[in-house]
């Protein structure tokens, strides 16, 4: 397959005999033109009416939850139980977005200045949302709602691996919103670049790899007026202190490693375990991981689906071919789909498998002797997205919280516990400080200060 095919057919990673309808790449220039034409009318639409349009979208998505969930499971391999939870989050996101719009997008009167004044929210213009495959609807959906509520038309570029799933989602929004206000623009890397770099597009939200995000930021550096939000992944630590509830820590570590087959930006990549409890923790952890047996993503009971593609399968095999002390040895089977098992290597050397995001169910295990040692190990993470500390001491957690440079810090919860009720983003190289999750509306519009002589 060429790097940027004009047409392509997706095969289910859970059943290589199943193919989806052919997808044709969109025309970015034409789509942007339609968005520009739609901008004047959409920006003039009162926020209350924009909300009404999106409420109708929420109701239609809820009515189609099950077929959308089955599309996710079939096309990207996410277990059906997880796909349904993704749709639950998509539906719930409307409520959070509406609340954020009231807080951040309504005009605010200012009464303590020299003159009467107000702060107004002004739409930026067409926005490009470049979405990933792992949460094919949910992650792009959050930014989409914020941009739309702020009065910006949206050009939604799905992952090509989730093209059919997002086309079904897009059909709902395009049918219920005014023409040109929301468009799905299918394609690969060049389509994403064409959308992002066009001067008529005034905001870009990109979720993907650090390398791609860095390249995009460099390409856009000459246009400082364009808003760019980046969410670029993580190498996330789960820290098990000597006073931790080891059973709970083991279950959370298994969740962080295995949910979405490790294909989450907040997946647990590093297990940092106090040396005094290592043996007991590892025994409990092995039991917890054993619950995640590979199975068809469309089966109700499956907890571990396949990785999304041949490329992801090959990356897993490269990682697990590394020589060393494998606490849990991985296995790979591509006879019917891209199925893999969780794998964990014990190491004294941080990042023996590299510093790039694994994006599969692989992790390292390192030990420490005291809290300072754990903090020093965690500080080697240059991504700064999430971390979790398991401890029974509030004081100990507070000390970790004052030291760890991560955007999302949890106590006695999995690293993957990132609810839409909170902001989401990294402090270091996991992004550029423009969080997803709660409050993204802050980045969806410009503020205009207006004052007049009374």
Coordinates of C-alpha atoms in Angstrom, one line a residue:
X1 CA 0.0 0.0 0.0
X2 CA 1.3 3.4 -0.9
X3 CA 1.9 6.0 1.9
X4 CA -1.1 8.1 0.8
X5 CA -3.6 5.9 -1.2
X6 CA -6.5 7.6 -2.9
X7 CA -8.8 4.6 -2.0
X8 CA -8.4 1.8 0.5
X9 CA -10.2 -1.0 2.1
X10 CA -9.9 -1.7 5.8
X11 CA -9.7 -5.3 7.1
X12 CA -10.8 -6.2 10.6
X13 CA -7.8 -6.8 12.8
X14 CA -9.9 -9.4 14.7
X15 CA -10.8 -11.4 11.6
X16 CA -8.6 -10.9 8.6
X17 CA -11.3 -12.4 6.4
X18 CA -13.7 -9.5 7.1
X19 CA -13.4 -6.4 4.9
X20 CA -15.2 -3.1 5.1
X21 CA -16.5 -0.9 2.3
X22 CA -13.9 1.0 0.2
X23 CA -13.1 4.5 1.4
X24 CA -12.1 7.3 -0.9
X25 CA -9.9 10.2 0.3
X26 CA -11.6 13.6 0.5
X27 CA -10.7 16.9 -1.2
X28 CA -9.3 19.1 1.6
X29 CA -9.4 22.3 -0.5
X30 CA -13.1 21.9 -1.4
X31 CA -14.0 20.9 2.2
X32 CA -12.3 24.0 3.6
X33 CA -14.1 26.1 1.0
X34 CA -17.4 24.8 2.2
X35 CA -16.4 25.4 5.8
X36 CA -15.5 29.0 5.1
X37 CA -18.9 29.5 3.4
X38 CA -20.6 28.0 6.4
X39 CA -18.7 30.1 8.9
X40 CA -20.6 33.3 8.6
X41 CA -24.0 31.7 9.3
X42 CA -22.8 29.4 12.1
X43 CA -20.9 32.2 14.0
X44 CA -24.1 34.3 13.8
X45 CA -26.2 31.5 15.2
X46 CA -26.9 32.1 18.9
X47 CA -25.1 29.7 21.3
X48 CA -28.5 28.5 22.5
X49 CA -29.4 27.4 19.0
X50 CA -26.0 25.7 18.4
X51 CA -26.7 23.8 21.6
X52 CA -30.1 22.7 20.3
X53 CA -28.6 21.4 17.1
X54 CA -26.0 19.4 19.1
X55 CA -28.7 18.1 21.5
X56 CA -30.4 16.6 18.5
X57 CA -27.0 15.0 17.5
X58 CA -26.7 13.6 21.0
X59 CA -30.1 11.9 20.8
X60 CA -29.3 10.4 17.4
X61 CA -25.9 9.1 18.6
X62 CA -27.6 7.5 21.6
X63 CA -30.2 5.9 19.4
X64 CA -27.3 4.4 17.3
X65 CA -25.0 3.4 20.2
X66 CA -25.0 -0.3 19.5
X67 CA -24.3 -0.2 15.8
X68 CA -21.6 2.4 16.3
X69 CA -20.0 0.3 19.1
X70 CA -20.0 -2.8 16.8
X71 CA -18.3 -0.8 14.1
X72 CA -15.6 0.3 16.5
X73 CA -15.1 -3.3 17.6
X74 CA -14.9 -4.7 14.1
X75 CA -12.8 -2.0 12.4
X76 CA -10.2 -1.2 15.0
X77 CA -10.4 -4.3 17.2
X78 CA -11.5 -2.7 20.5
X79 CA -13.4 -5.2 22.6
X80 CA -17.2 -4.6 22.4
X81 CA -17.5 -3.9 26.1
X82 CA -14.9 -1.1 25.7
X83 CA -16.5 0.2 22.5
X84 CA -19.8 0.6 24.3
X85 CA -18.0 2.5 27.1
X86 CA -16.5 4.8 24.5
X87 CA -20.0 5.6 23.1
X88 CA -21.2 6.2 26.7
X89 CA -18.3 8.7 27.0
X90 CA -19.2 10.3 23.6
X91 CA -22.8 10.8 24.8
X92 CA -21.8 12.1 28.2
X93 CA -19.4 14.6 26.6
X94 CA -22.3 16.7 25.3
X95 CA -23.3 17.5 28.8
X96 CA -19.7 18.5 29.8
X97 CA -19.3 20.5 26.7
X98 CA -22.6 22.4 27.2
X99 CA -21.5 23.2 30.8
X100 CA -18.1 24.4 29.6
X101 CA -19.8 26.6 27.0
X102 CA -21.8 28.3 29.6
X103 CA -18.6 29.0 31.7
X104 CA -16.2 30.0 28.9
X105 CA -18.2 31.1 25.9
X106 CA -20.9 33.4 27.3
X107 CA -20.2 37.1 27.3
X108 CA -18.9 38.3 30.7
X109 CA -19.6 41.8 32.0
X110 CA -16.6 43.5 33.8
X111 CA -17.6 46.0 36.5
X112 CA -14.4 46.8 38.4
X113 CA -12.5 48.7 35.7
X114 CA -12.3 52.4 34.7
X115 CA -15.0 52.0 32.1
X116 CA -18.0 49.7 31.5
X117 CA -16.6 46.6 29.7
X118 CA -17.3 43.1 28.7
X119 CA -15.3 40.1 27.5
X120 CA -16.7 38.4 24.4
X121 CA -16.0 35.0 22.9
X122 CA -15.2 35.3 19.2
X123 CA -15.1 32.2 16.9
X124 CA -11.7 31.6 15.3
X125 CA -12.9 30.1 12.0
X126 CA -12.8 26.6 10.4
X127 CA -11.1 24.1 12.7
X128 CA -9.4 20.8 11.8
X129 CA -9.6 17.9 14.1
X130 CA -7.1 15.1 13.4
X131 CA -8.3 12.1 15.3
X132 CA -6.6 8.8 16.3
X133 CA -7.8 5.2 15.9
X134 CA -7.8 4.1 19.5
X135 CA -10.8 6.2 20.5
X136 CA -11.9 6.8 17.0
X137 CA -15.0 8.9 17.9
X138 CA -14.5 10.0 21.5
X139 CA -11.1 11.8 21.3
X140 CA -11.9 13.9 18.2
X141 CA -15.5 14.3 19.4
X142 CA -14.5 16.3 22.5
X143 CA -12.7 19.0 20.5
X144 CA -15.4 18.9 17.8
X145 CA -18.1 19.8 20.3
X146 CA -16.0 22.7 21.8
X147 CA -15.3 24.1 18.3
X148 CA -18.9 23.8 17.2
X149 CA -20.3 25.4 20.3
X150 CA -17.8 28.3 19.9
X151 CA -19.1 29.0 16.4
X152 CA -16.4 27.3 14.4
X153 CA -17.1 24.9 11.5
X154 CA -15.2 21.6 11.9
X155 CA -13.3 19.5 9.4
X156 CA -12.9 16.1 11.1
X157 CA -10.1 13.9 9.7
X158 CA -10.4 10.4 11.1
X159 CA -7.6 7.9 11.4
X160 CA -7.8 6.0 8.1
X161 CA -7.9 2.8 10.2
X162 CA -11.3 3.9 11.6
X163 CA -12.6 5.5 8.4
X164 CA -15.9 3.6 8.3
X165 CA -16.6 4.1 12.0
X166 CA -16.1 7.8 11.7
X167 CA -18.1 8.0 8.5
X168 CA -21.1 6.6 10.4
X169 CA -20.6 9.2 13.2
X170 CA -20.1 11.9 10.6
X171 CA -23.3 11.0 8.8
X172 CA -25.3 11.8 12.0
X173 CA -23.7 15.3 12.5
X174 CA -23.8 16.3 8.8
X175 CA -27.4 15.4 8.6
X176 CA -28.4 17.4 11.7
X177 CA -26.2 20.4 11.4
X178 CA -26.3 23.2 8.7
X179 CA -24.4 22.4 5.4
X180 CA -20.7 22.8 5.7
X181 CA -20.6 23.2 9.5
X182 CA -19.3 19.7 10.1
X183 CA -17.5 17.5 7.5
X184 CA -15.7 14.2 7.5
X185 CA -12.6 14.5 5.4
X186 CA -11.1 11.1 4.8
X187 CA -7.4 10.5 4.1
X188 CA -3.9 9.8 5.3
X189 CA -0.9 12.0 6.2
X190 CA -1.1 14.4 3.3
X191 CA -4.8 15.1 3.8
X192 CA -4.1 15.9 7.4
X193 CA -1.3 18.3 6.4
X194 CA -3.3 20.0 3.7
X195 CA -6.1 20.6 6.2
X196 CA -3.8 21.8 9.0
X197 CA -1.5 24.1 6.9
X198 CA -4.2 25.8 4.9
X199 CA -4.3 29.5 6.0
X200 CA -8.2 29.4 6.0
X201 CA -8.1 26.8 8.8
X202 CA -7.7 28.8 12.1
X203 CA -7.4 26.0 14.6
X204 CA -6.0 22.5 14.7
X205 CA -6.4 19.8 17.3
X206 CA -4.1 16.8 16.7
X207 CA -4.0 13.6 18.7
X208 CA -1.2 11.2 17.7
X209 CA 2.5 10.4 17.9
X210 CA 5.1 12.8 19.3
X211 CA 7.1 12.8 16.0
X212 CA 4.0 13.7 14.0
X213 CA 3.0 16.4 16.5
X214 CA 6.4 17.9 16.5
X215 CA 6.5 18.0 12.7
X216 CA 3.1 19.7 12.6
X217 CA 4.2 22.3 15.2
X218 CA 7.3 23.1 13.1
X219 CA 5.2 23.5 10.0
X220 CA 2.8 25.8 11.7
X221 CA 5.4 27.9 13.5
X222 CA 5.2 30.6 10.8
X223 CA 1.5 31.3 11.6
X224 CA 1.4 32.2 15.2
X225 CA -2.2 33.3 14.9
X226 CA -3.4 29.7 14.3
X227 CA -4.4 27.8 17.5
X228 CA -2.7 24.4 17.8
X229 CA -3.6 21.8 20.4
X230 CA -1.4 18.7 20.6
X231 CA -2.0 15.5 22.6
X232 CA 1.0 13.2 21.9
X233 CA 1.0 10.3 24.2
X234 CA 3.0 9.1 27.2
X235 CA 5.3 6.7 29.0
X236 CA 3.3 6.4 32.1
X237 CA 4.4 5.1 35.5
X238 CA 2.4 3.2 38.1
X239 CA 4.2 3.4 41.4
X240 CA 3.7 0.7 44.0
X241 CA 4.8 1.8 47.5
X242 CA 5.6 -0.5 50.3
X243 CA 2.4 0.3 52.1
X244 CA 0.2 -0.1 49.0
X245 CA -2.9 -2.4 48.7
X246 CA -1.1 -4.8 46.5
X247 CA -4.2 -6.6 45.2
X248 CA -5.7 -3.2 44.1
X249 CA -2.3 -2.2 42.6
X250 CA -2.0 -5.4 40.6
X251 CA -5.5 -5.1 39.2
X252 CA -4.9 -1.4 38.3
X253 CA -1.6 -2.3 36.7
X254 CA -3.2 -5.0 34.6
X255 CA -5.9 -2.6 33.5
X256 CA -3.4 0.1 32.6
X257 CA -1.4 -2.4 30.6
X258 CA -4.2 -4.3 28.8
X259 CA -7.2 -2.0 28.2
X260 CA -7.5 -1.2 24.5
X261 CA -4.7 -3.8 24.1
X262 CA -2.2 -1.2 25.4
X263 CA -3.1 1.3 22.7
X264 CA -3.9 4.2 24.9
X265 CA -1.8 7.4 25.4
X266 CA -2.3 6.9 29.2
X267 CA -1.5 3.1 29.2
X268 CA 0.9 1.9 31.9
X269 CA 4.3 1.6 30.4
X270 CA 6.5 1.4 33.5
X271 CA 5.8 -0.4 36.7
X272 CA 7.9 1.0 39.6
X273 CA 7.7 -1.3 42.6
X274 CA 9.2 -1.1 46.0
X275 CA 11.8 -3.8 46.4
X276 CA 10.3 -5.0 49.6
X277 CA 6.9 -5.9 48.0
X278 CA 8.1 -6.9 44.5
X279 CA 7.7 -10.7 44.9
X280 CA 4.2 -10.5 46.3
X281 CA 3.1 -7.8 43.8
X282 CA 4.4 -9.8 40.8
X283 CA 2.5 -12.9 41.9
X284 CA -0.7 -10.9 42.2
X285 CA 0.0 -9.0 39.0
X286 CA 0.4 -12.3 37.0
X287 CA -3.0 -13.4 38.2
X288 CA -4.6 -10.1 37.2
X289 CA -3.0 -10.1 33.8
X290 CA -4.2 -13.7 33.2
X291 CA -7.8 -12.3 33.0
X292 CA -6.9 -10.6 29.8
X293 CA -6.9 -13.5 27.3
X294 CA -7.0 -12.6 23.6
X295 CA -10.3 -13.0 21.9
X296 CA -12.5 -11.7 19.1
X297 CA -13.4 -8.1 19.8
X298 CA -17.0 -8.7 18.8
X299 CA -17.5 -11.3 21.5
X300 CA -19.3 -10.1 24.6
X301 CA -16.8 -11.6 27.0
X302 CA -13.5 -10.5 25.4
X303 CA -11.3 -8.3 27.5
X304 CA -8.2 -8.3 25.2
X305 CA -8.7 -7.7 21.5
X306 CA -6.1 -7.6 18.8
X307 CA -3.8 -4.7 18.0
X308 CA -5.1 -2.5 15.2
X309 CA -2.8 -3.4 12.3
X310 CA 0.1 -5.4 10.8
X311 CA 2.4 -2.5 11.6
X312 CA 1.3 -2.5 15.3
X313 CA 1.7 -6.3 15.4
X314 CA 5.2 -6.1 14.0
X315 CA 6.1 -3.4 16.6
X316 CA 5.0 -5.7 19.4
X317 CA 7.1 -8.5 18.0
X318 CA 10.1 -6.2 17.8
X319 CA 9.7 -5.1 21.4
X320 CA 9.1 -8.6 22.8
X321 CA 12.2 -10.0 20.9
X322 CA 14.4 -8.0 23.3
X323 CA 16.6 -10.3 25.4
X324 CA 16.2 -10.0 29.1
X325 CA 14.3 -11.1 32.2
X326 CA 10.7 -11.2 31.0
X327 CA 8.4 -11.4 34.1
X328 CA 5.6 -12.2 31.7
X329 CA 6.6 -13.4 28.2
X330 CA 4.5 -12.3 25.3
X331 CA 3.1 -14.3 22.5
X332 CA 1.9 -13.3 19.1
X333 CA -0.5 -15.0 16.6
X334 CA -1.5 -13.5 13.3
X335 CA -3.2 -16.7 11.9
X336 CA -6.7 -15.1 12.1
X337 CA -6.1 -11.6 13.4
X338 CA -3.4 -9.5 15.0
X339 CA -3.5 -11.1 18.5
X340 CA -0.9 -10.6 21.2
X341 CA -0.6 -11.2 24.9
X342 CA 0.6 -8.9 27.6
X343 CA 4.4 -8.8 28.2
X344 CA 6.5 -7.3 31.0
X345 CA 10.3 -7.2 31.2
X346 CA 12.2 -6.6 34.5
X347 CA 15.1 -4.2 34.1
X348 CA 17.7 -2.2 36.0
X349 CA 18.1 0.1 33.1
X350 CA 15.3 2.6 32.4
X351 CA 13.9 2.4 28.9
X352 CA 15.6 -0.8 27.7
X353 CA 13.0 -1.0 24.9
X354 CA 13.3 2.7 23.9
X355 CA 11.7 5.9 25.0
X356 CA 9.0 5.9 22.3
X357 CA 5.5 5.1 23.3
X358 CA 4.9 1.3 23.1
X359 CA 1.2 1.5 22.1
X360 CA 0.8 -2.2 22.7
X361 CA 0.5 -4.3 25.9
X362 CA 4.2 -4.2 26.8
X363 CA 5.7 -2.6 30.0
X364 CA 8.9 -2.6 32.0
X365 CA 9.2 -3.4 35.7
X366 CA 11.8 -1.5 37.8
X367 CA 12.3 -1.6 41.6
X368 CA 13.2 1.2 44.1
X369 CA 14.2 1.2 47.8
X370 CA 12.6 4.5 49.0
X371 CA 10.3 7.2 47.8
X372 CA 13.1 9.4 46.5
X373 CA 14.3 6.5 44.4
X374 CA 10.8 6.1 42.9
X375 CA 10.6 9.9 42.2
X376 CA 14.0 9.8 40.5
X377 CA 12.9 6.9 38.3
X378 CA 9.6 8.6 37.4
X379 CA 11.4 11.8 36.5
X380 CA 13.2 10.1 33.6
X381 CA 9.8 10.2 31.9
X382 CA 10.1 13.2 29.5
X383 CA 6.5 12.9 28.3
X384 CA 4.7 13.9 31.5
X385 CA 1.2 12.7 30.8
X386 CA 0.0 10.5 33.6
X387 CA 1.2 8.7 36.7
X388 CA -0.4 6.8 39.5
X389 CA 0.8 6.2 43.1
X390 CA -0.5 3.3 45.2
X391 CA -0.1 4.1 48.8
X392 CA -2.2 4.0 52.0
X393 CA -0.7 7.3 53.2
X394 CA -2.2 10.6 52.2
X395 CA 1.0 12.3 53.3
X396 CA 3.1 10.1 51.0
X397 CA 0.9 10.8 48.1
X398 CA 1.0 14.5 48.8
X399 CA 4.8 14.4 48.6
X400 CA 4.7 12.5 45.3
X401 CA 2.2 15.1 44.0
X402 CA 4.5 17.9 44.8
X403 CA 7.3 16.3 42.8
X404 CA 5.9 14.5 39.8
X405 CA 5.7 16.6 36.6
X406 CA 2.7 15.0 35.0
X407 CA -0.6 16.6 33.8
X408 CA -2.7 13.8 35.3
X409 CA -1.8 12.3 38.7
X410 CA -3.8 9.6 40.4
X411 CA -3.8 7.9 43.8
X412 CA -4.8 4.3 44.0
X413 CA -6.3 4.4 40.5
X414 CA -5.1 3.1 37.1
X415 CA -3.1 5.4 34.9
X416 CA -5.9 5.0 32.3
X417 CA -8.5 6.5 34.6
X418 CA -9.1 9.8 32.8
X419 CA -12.7 10.9 33.1
X420 CA -14.2 13.6 30.8
X421 CA -15.1 15.6 34.0
X422 CA -11.4 16.7 34.2
X423 CA -8.9 18.3 31.8
X424 CA -6.5 16.0 30.1
X425 CA -3.0 16.8 28.8
X426 CA 0.7 16.5 29.5
X427 CA 3.1 18.9 31.2
X428 CA 6.2 18.0 29.2
X429 CA 6.5 16.4 25.7
X430 CA 3.1 14.7 25.8
X431 CA 1.5 17.9 24.3
X432 CA 1.6 21.6 24.4
X433 CA -0.5 22.3 27.5
X434 CA -3.8 22.5 25.6
X435 CA -5.7 19.9 27.5
X436 CA -8.4 17.7 26.1
X437 CA -11.2 16.6 28.3
X438 CA -12.9 19.2 30.4
X439 CA -12.4 22.8 29.6
X440 CA -11.2 22.5 26.0
X441 CA -13.7 25.3 25.1
X442 CA -11.1 27.7 26.5
X443 CA -9.0 27.0 23.4
X444 CA -11.9 27.0 20.9
X445 CA -12.4 30.7 20.6
X446 CA -10.7 34.1 20.9
X447 CA -11.4 36.5 23.7
X448 CA -12.2 40.1 22.8
X449 CA -12.2 42.8 25.5
X450 CA -14.7 45.5 24.8
X451 CA -15.0 48.7 26.8
X452 CA -16.7 52.1 26.3
X453 CA -16.8 55.4 27.9
X454 CA -19.8 55.7 30.1

